[in-house]
């Protein structure tokens, strides 16, 4: 979760709230890190992967259009 927070430029608490909402929607699960019990992974569920695949073309098109200017 810490690496994810840095990658998306959110505070740890803000990311935790986002992941909680995604978890409530069944799009991610949280899992403990086996090597370091302090670490938590956010893992996409099958439903999360399907949602990502469905949103990806539109997301890429919007980014491409925004970066053309």
Coordinates of N, CA and C in Angstrom, one line a residue:
X1 N 0.8 -1.2 0.0 CA 0.0 0.0 0.0 C 0.9 1.3 0.0
X2 N 2.0 1.2 0.7 CA 2.9 2.4 0.7 C 3.4 2.7 -0.7
X3 N 3.9 1.7 -1.4 CA 4.4 1.9 -2.7 C 3.3 2.4 -3.6
X4 N 2.1 1.9 -3.5 CA 0.9 2.4 -4.3 C 0.6 3.9 -3.9
X5 N 0.7 4.2 -2.7 CA 0.4 5.6 -2.2 C 1.4 6.6 -2.9
X6 N 2.7 6.2 -2.9 CA 3.7 7.0 -3.6 C 3.5 7.1 -5.1
X7 N 3.1 6.0 -5.7 CA 2.9 6.0 -7.2 C 1.7 6.9 -7.6
X8 N 0.7 7.0 -6.8 CA -0.5 7.7 -7.1 C -0.6 9.1 -6.4
X9 N 0.5 9.4 -5.7 CA 0.6 10.7 -5.0 C -0.6 11.0 -4.0
X10 N -0.9 10.0 -3.2 CA -1.9 10.1 -2.2 C -1.3 9.9 -0.8
X11 N -1.8 10.5 0.2 CA -1.4 10.2 1.5 C -1.8 8.7 1.9
X12 N -1.2 8.2 2.9 CA -1.5 6.8 3.3 C -3.0 6.7 3.7
X13 N -3.5 7.7 4.4 CA -4.9 7.7 4.9 C -5.8 7.8 3.7
X14 N -5.5 8.7 2.8 CA -6.4 8.9 1.6 C -6.4 7.6 0.8
X15 N -5.3 7.0 0.5 CA -5.3 5.8 -0.2 C -6.1 4.7 0.5
X16 N -6.0 4.6 1.8 CA -6.7 3.6 2.6 C -8.2 3.8 2.4
X17 N -8.7 5.0 2.3 CA -10.1 5.3 2.1 C -10.5 4.9 0.7
X18 N -9.7 5.1 -0.3 CA -10.0 4.7 -1.7 C -10.0 3.2 -1.8
X19 N -9.1 2.5 -1.2 CA -9.0 1.1 -1.2 C -10.2 0.5 -0.5
X20 N -10.6 1.1 0.6 CA -11.8 0.7 1.4 C -13.1 0.7 0.5
X21 N -13.2 1.8 -0.3 CA -14.3 1.9 -1.2 C -14.3 0.9 -2.3
X22 N -13.1 0.7 -2.9 CA -12.9 -0.4 -3.9 C -13.2 -1.8 -3.3
X23 N -12.8 -2.0 -2.1 CA -13.0 -3.3 -1.4 C -14.5 -3.5 -1.2
X24 N -15.2 -2.4 -0.8 CA -16.7 -2.5 -0.6 C -17.4 -2.8 -1.8
X25 N -16.9 -2.4 -3.0 CA -17.5 -2.6 -4.3 C -17.0 -4.0 -4.9
X26 N -16.2 -4.7 -4.1 CA -15.7 -6.0 -4.6 C -14.6 -6.0 -5.7
X27 N -14.0 -4.8 -5.8 CA -13.0 -4.7 -6.9 C -11.5 -5.0 -6.4
X28 N -11.3 -4.9 -5.1 CA -10.0 -5.3 -4.6 C -10.2 -6.0 -3.3
X29 N -9.1 -6.7 -2.8 CA -9.1 -7.3 -1.5 C -7.7 -6.8 -0.9
X30 N -7.7 -6.9 0.4 CA -6.4 -6.6 1.1 C -5.8 -7.9 1.6
X31 N -4.5 -8.0 1.5 CA -3.8 -9.2 1.9 C -2.6 -8.8 2.7
X32 N -2.3 -9.5 3.8 CA -1.1 -9.3 4.5 C 0.2 -9.8 3.8
X33 N 1.3 -9.1 3.9 CA 2.6 -9.5 3.4 C 3.1 -10.6 4.2
X34 N 3.5 -11.7 3.6 CA 4.0 -12.9 4.4 C 5.3 -12.6 5.0
X35 N 6.2 -11.8 4.3 CA 7.5 -11.5 4.8 C 7.6 -10.4 5.9
X36 N 6.6 -9.5 5.8 CA 6.6 -8.4 6.7 C 5.2 -8.1 7.1
X37 N 4.8 -8.5 8.3 CA 3.4 -8.4 8.7 C 2.9 -7.0 8.8
X38 N 3.8 -6.0 8.7 CA 3.4 -4.6 8.7 C 2.8 -4.2 7.3
X39 N 3.2 -5.0 6.3 CA 2.9 -4.6 4.9 C 1.5 -5.2 4.5
X40 N 0.8 -4.4 3.7 CA -0.5 -4.9 3.2 C -0.5 -4.7 1.7
X41 N -1.0 -5.7 1.0 CA -1.2 -5.6 -0.4 C -2.6 -5.3 -0.8
X42 N -2.8 -4.5 -1.8 CA -4.1 -4.3 -2.4 C -4.1 -5.2 -3.7
X43 N -5.0 -6.1 -3.7 CA -5.1 -7.1 -4.8 C -6.3 -7.0 -5.6
X44 N -6.2 -6.9 -6.9 CA -7.4 -6.8 -7.8 C -8.2 -8.1 -7.8
X45 N -9.5 -8.1 -7.7 CA -10.3 -9.3 -7.8 C -10.6 -9.5 -9.3
X46 N -11.2 -10.6 -9.6 CA -11.7 -10.8 -11.0 C -12.6 -9.7 -11.5
X47 N -13.5 -9.2 -10.6 CA -14.4 -8.1 -11.0 C -13.6 -6.8 -11.2
X48 N -12.5 -6.6 -10.4 CA -11.7 -5.5 -10.6 C -10.9 -5.5 -11.9
X49 N -10.4 -6.7 -12.3 CA -9.7 -6.8 -13.5 C -10.7 -6.6 -14.7
X50 N -11.9 -7.1 -14.6 CA -12.9 -6.8 -15.6 C -13.2 -5.3 -15.8
X51 N -13.4 -4.7 -14.6 CA -13.7 -3.2 -14.6 C -12.5 -2.4 -15.3
X52 N -11.3 -2.8 -14.9 CA -10.1 -2.2 -15.5 C -10.1 -2.4 -17.0
X53 N -10.3 -3.6 -17.4 CA -10.3 -3.9 -18.9 C -11.3 -3.1 -19.6
X54 N -12.5 -2.9 -19.0 CA -13.6 -2.2 -19.7 C -13.3 -0.7 -19.7
X55 N -12.6 -0.2 -18.7 CA -12.3 1.3 -18.6 C -11.1 1.7 -19.4
X56 N -10.2 0.7 -19.6 CA -8.9 1.1 -20.2 C -8.9 1.8 -21.5
X57 N -9.7 1.3 -22.5 CA -9.7 2.0 -23.8 C -10.1 3.5 -23.7
X58 N -11.2 3.8 -22.9 CA -11.6 5.1 -22.8 C -10.6 6.0 -22.0
X59 N -10.0 5.4 -21.0 CA -9.0 6.1 -20.2 C -7.8 6.5 -21.1
X60 N -7.3 5.5 -21.9 CA -6.2 5.8 -22.8 C -6.5 6.8 -23.9
X61 N -7.8 6.8 -24.4 CA -8.2 7.8 -25.4 C -8.2 9.2 -24.8
X62 N -8.7 9.3 -23.6 CA -8.7 10.6 -22.9 C -7.3 11.1 -22.7
X63 N -6.4 10.2 -22.2 CA -5.0 10.6 -22.0 C -4.4 11.0 -23.3
X64 N -4.6 10.3 -24.4 CA -4.0 10.6 -25.7 C -4.5 11.9 -26.2
X65 N -5.8 12.2 -26.1 CA -6.3 13.5 -26.5 C -5.7 14.6 -25.7
X66 N -5.6 14.4 -24.4 CA -5.1 15.5 -23.5 C -3.6 15.8 -23.8
X67 N -2.9 14.7 -24.2 CA -1.4 14.9 -24.4 C -1.1 15.4 -25.8
X68 N -2.1 15.4 -26.7 CA -1.9 15.9 -28.1 C -1.6 17.4 -28.1
X69 N -2.2 18.2 -27.1 CA -2.1 19.6 -27.1 C -0.8 20.1 -26.5

